[in-house]
Short mmCIF file of C-alpha atoms in Angstrom, two decimals:
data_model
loop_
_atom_site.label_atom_id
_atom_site.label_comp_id
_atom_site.label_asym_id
_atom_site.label_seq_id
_atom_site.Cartn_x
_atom_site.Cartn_y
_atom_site.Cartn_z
CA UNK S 1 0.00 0.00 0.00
CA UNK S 2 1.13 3.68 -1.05
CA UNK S 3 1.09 6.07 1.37
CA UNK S 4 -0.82 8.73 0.93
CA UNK S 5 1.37 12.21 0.42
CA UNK S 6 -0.09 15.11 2.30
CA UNK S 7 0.21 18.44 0.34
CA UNK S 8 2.64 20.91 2.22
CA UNK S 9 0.33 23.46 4.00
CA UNK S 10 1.74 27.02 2.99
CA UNK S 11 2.91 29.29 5.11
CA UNK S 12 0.50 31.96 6.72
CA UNK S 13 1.19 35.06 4.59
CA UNK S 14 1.55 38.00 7.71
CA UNK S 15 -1.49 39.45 7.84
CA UNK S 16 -1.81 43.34 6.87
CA UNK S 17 -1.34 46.17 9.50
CA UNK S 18 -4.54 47.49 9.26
CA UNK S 19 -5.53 50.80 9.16
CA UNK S 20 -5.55 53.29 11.07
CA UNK S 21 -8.38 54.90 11.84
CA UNK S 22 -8.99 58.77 11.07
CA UNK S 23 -10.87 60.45 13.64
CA UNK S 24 -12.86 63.20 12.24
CA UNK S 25 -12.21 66.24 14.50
CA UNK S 26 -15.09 68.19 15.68
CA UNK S 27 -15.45 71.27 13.91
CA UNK S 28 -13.86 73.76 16.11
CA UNK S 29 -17.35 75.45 17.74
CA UNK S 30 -17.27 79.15 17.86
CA UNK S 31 -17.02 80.48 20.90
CA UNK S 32 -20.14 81.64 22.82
CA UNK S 33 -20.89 85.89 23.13
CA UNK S 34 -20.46 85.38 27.06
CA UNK S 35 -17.04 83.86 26.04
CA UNK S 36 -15.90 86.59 24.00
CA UNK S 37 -16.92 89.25 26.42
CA UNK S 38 -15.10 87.43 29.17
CA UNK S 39 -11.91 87.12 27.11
CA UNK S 40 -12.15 91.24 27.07
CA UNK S 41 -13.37 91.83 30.63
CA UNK S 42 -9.88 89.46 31.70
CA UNK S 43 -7.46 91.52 29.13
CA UNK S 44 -9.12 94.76 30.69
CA UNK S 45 -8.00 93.35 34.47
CA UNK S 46 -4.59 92.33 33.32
CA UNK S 47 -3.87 95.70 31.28
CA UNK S 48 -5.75 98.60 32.56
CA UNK S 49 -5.82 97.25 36.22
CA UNK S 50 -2.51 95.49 36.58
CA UNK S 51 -4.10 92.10 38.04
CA UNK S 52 -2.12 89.30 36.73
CA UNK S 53 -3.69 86.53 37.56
CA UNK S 54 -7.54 87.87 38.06
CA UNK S 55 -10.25 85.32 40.12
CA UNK S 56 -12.09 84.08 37.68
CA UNK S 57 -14.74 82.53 40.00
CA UNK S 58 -15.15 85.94 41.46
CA UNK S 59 -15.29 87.57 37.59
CA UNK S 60 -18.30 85.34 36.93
CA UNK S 61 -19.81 85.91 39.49
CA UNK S 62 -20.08 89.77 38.71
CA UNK S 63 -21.21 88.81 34.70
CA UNK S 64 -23.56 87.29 36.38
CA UNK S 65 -24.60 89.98 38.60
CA UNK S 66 -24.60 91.93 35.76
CA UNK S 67 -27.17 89.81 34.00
CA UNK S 68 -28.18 90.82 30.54
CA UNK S 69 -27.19 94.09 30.52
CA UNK S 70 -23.66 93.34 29.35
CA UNK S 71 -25.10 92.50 25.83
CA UNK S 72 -25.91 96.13 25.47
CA UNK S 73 -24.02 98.97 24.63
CA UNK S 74 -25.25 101.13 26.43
CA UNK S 75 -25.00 99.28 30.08
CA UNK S 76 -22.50 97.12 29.49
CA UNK S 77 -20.22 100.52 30.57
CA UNK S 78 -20.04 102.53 33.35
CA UNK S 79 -20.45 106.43 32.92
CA UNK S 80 -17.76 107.07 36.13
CA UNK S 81 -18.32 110.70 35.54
CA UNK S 82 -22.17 110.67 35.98
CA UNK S 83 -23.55 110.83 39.65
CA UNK S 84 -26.93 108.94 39.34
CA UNK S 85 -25.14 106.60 37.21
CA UNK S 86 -22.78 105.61 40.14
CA UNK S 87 -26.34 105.76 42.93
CA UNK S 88 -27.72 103.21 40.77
CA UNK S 89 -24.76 101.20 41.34
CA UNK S 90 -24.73 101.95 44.62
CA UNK S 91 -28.07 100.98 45.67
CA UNK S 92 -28.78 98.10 42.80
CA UNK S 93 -25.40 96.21 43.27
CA UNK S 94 -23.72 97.25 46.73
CA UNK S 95 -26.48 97.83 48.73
CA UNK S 96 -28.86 95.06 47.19
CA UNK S 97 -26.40 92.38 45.93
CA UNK S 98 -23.42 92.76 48.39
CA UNK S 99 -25.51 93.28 51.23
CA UNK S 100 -23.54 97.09 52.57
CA UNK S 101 -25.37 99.57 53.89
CA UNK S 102 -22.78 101.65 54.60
CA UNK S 103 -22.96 104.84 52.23
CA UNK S 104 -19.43 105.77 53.29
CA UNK S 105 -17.75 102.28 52.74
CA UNK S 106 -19.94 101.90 49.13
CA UNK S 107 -18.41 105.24 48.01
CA UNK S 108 -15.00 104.67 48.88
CA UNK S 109 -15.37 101.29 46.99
CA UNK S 110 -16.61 103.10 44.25
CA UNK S 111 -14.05 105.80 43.94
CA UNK S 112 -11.52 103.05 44.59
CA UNK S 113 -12.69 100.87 41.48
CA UNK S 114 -12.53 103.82 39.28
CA UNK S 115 -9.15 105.04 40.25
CA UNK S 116 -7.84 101.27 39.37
CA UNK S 117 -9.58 101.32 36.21
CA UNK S 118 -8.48 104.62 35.42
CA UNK S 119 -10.18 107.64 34.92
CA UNK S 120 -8.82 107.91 31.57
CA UNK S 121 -10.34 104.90 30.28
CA UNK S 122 -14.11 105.52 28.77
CA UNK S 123 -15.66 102.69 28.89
CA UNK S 124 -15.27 101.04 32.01
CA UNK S 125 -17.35 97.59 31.23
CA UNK S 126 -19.72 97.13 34.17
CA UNK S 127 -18.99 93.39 35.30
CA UNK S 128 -14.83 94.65 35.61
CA UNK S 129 -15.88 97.50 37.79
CA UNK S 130 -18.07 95.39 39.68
CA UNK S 131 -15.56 92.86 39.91
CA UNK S 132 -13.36 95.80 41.87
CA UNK S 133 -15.84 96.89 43.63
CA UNK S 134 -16.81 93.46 45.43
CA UNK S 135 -12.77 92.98 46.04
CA UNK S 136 -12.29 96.96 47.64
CA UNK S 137 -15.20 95.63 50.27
CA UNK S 138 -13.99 91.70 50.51
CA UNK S 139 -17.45 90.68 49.31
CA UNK S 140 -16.53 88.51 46.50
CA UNK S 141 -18.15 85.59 48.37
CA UNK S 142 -21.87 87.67 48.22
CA UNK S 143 -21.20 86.63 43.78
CA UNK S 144 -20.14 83.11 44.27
#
């Protein structure tokens, strides 16, 4: 009887690195209007106050205080140089949102913020000065 001859089996041809996968990036989302504003309201600390590393926490807290009114151009600015301007800031965000009665102390914050600012500088925005304003009186933790 013959035997039988078994075929060689071939060798198993290396498989194929496969691909690699391409990730589709997510298109880079624009950033929000809050975002933007933000961006300016921290150059504005850095530059026109001299705060190098502002508290951001404490910055947010006074957009927020600010509410709306920083998407309009005409209160998203403080008029320094008008007197009922600075009472309603006085009564609306010391007195109501930082909890200080005191007319003497809320002044001196007042003059305080505007003197880091800079009297020079026109438009003050609103959530920057409130942002001093909270710090002269140690009430940041009334915004966060």
């Amino acid at each position: 009887m013959a035997k039988a001859i078994k075929p060689k089996k071939k060798a198993a041809a290396p498989k194929k690195a496969a691909a690699p996968k391409v990730v589709k990036a997510a298109p880079a989302k624009a950033p929000s209007q809050k975002e933007v504003l933000m961006e300016k309201y921290v150059a504005d600390l850095k530059e026109k106050v001299g705060e190098a590393r502002p508290d951001m926490a404490l910055l947010e807290g006074a957009v927020k205080a600010c509410g709306p009114s920083i998407y309009k151009s005409d209160s998203a600015t403080v008029a320094a140089s008008q007197k009922d301007e600075l009472e309603r800031i006085k009564k609306t965000f010391i007195a109501k949102k930082l909890g200080v009665a005191d007319e003497a102390k809320a002044d001196a914050a007042i003059a305080e913020a505007i003197e880091k600012y800079g009297r020079s500088v026109r438009a003050k925005h609103r959530p920057v000065v409130y942002y001093l304003i909270a710090k002269s009186l140690r009430k940041g933790a009334a915004l966060k």
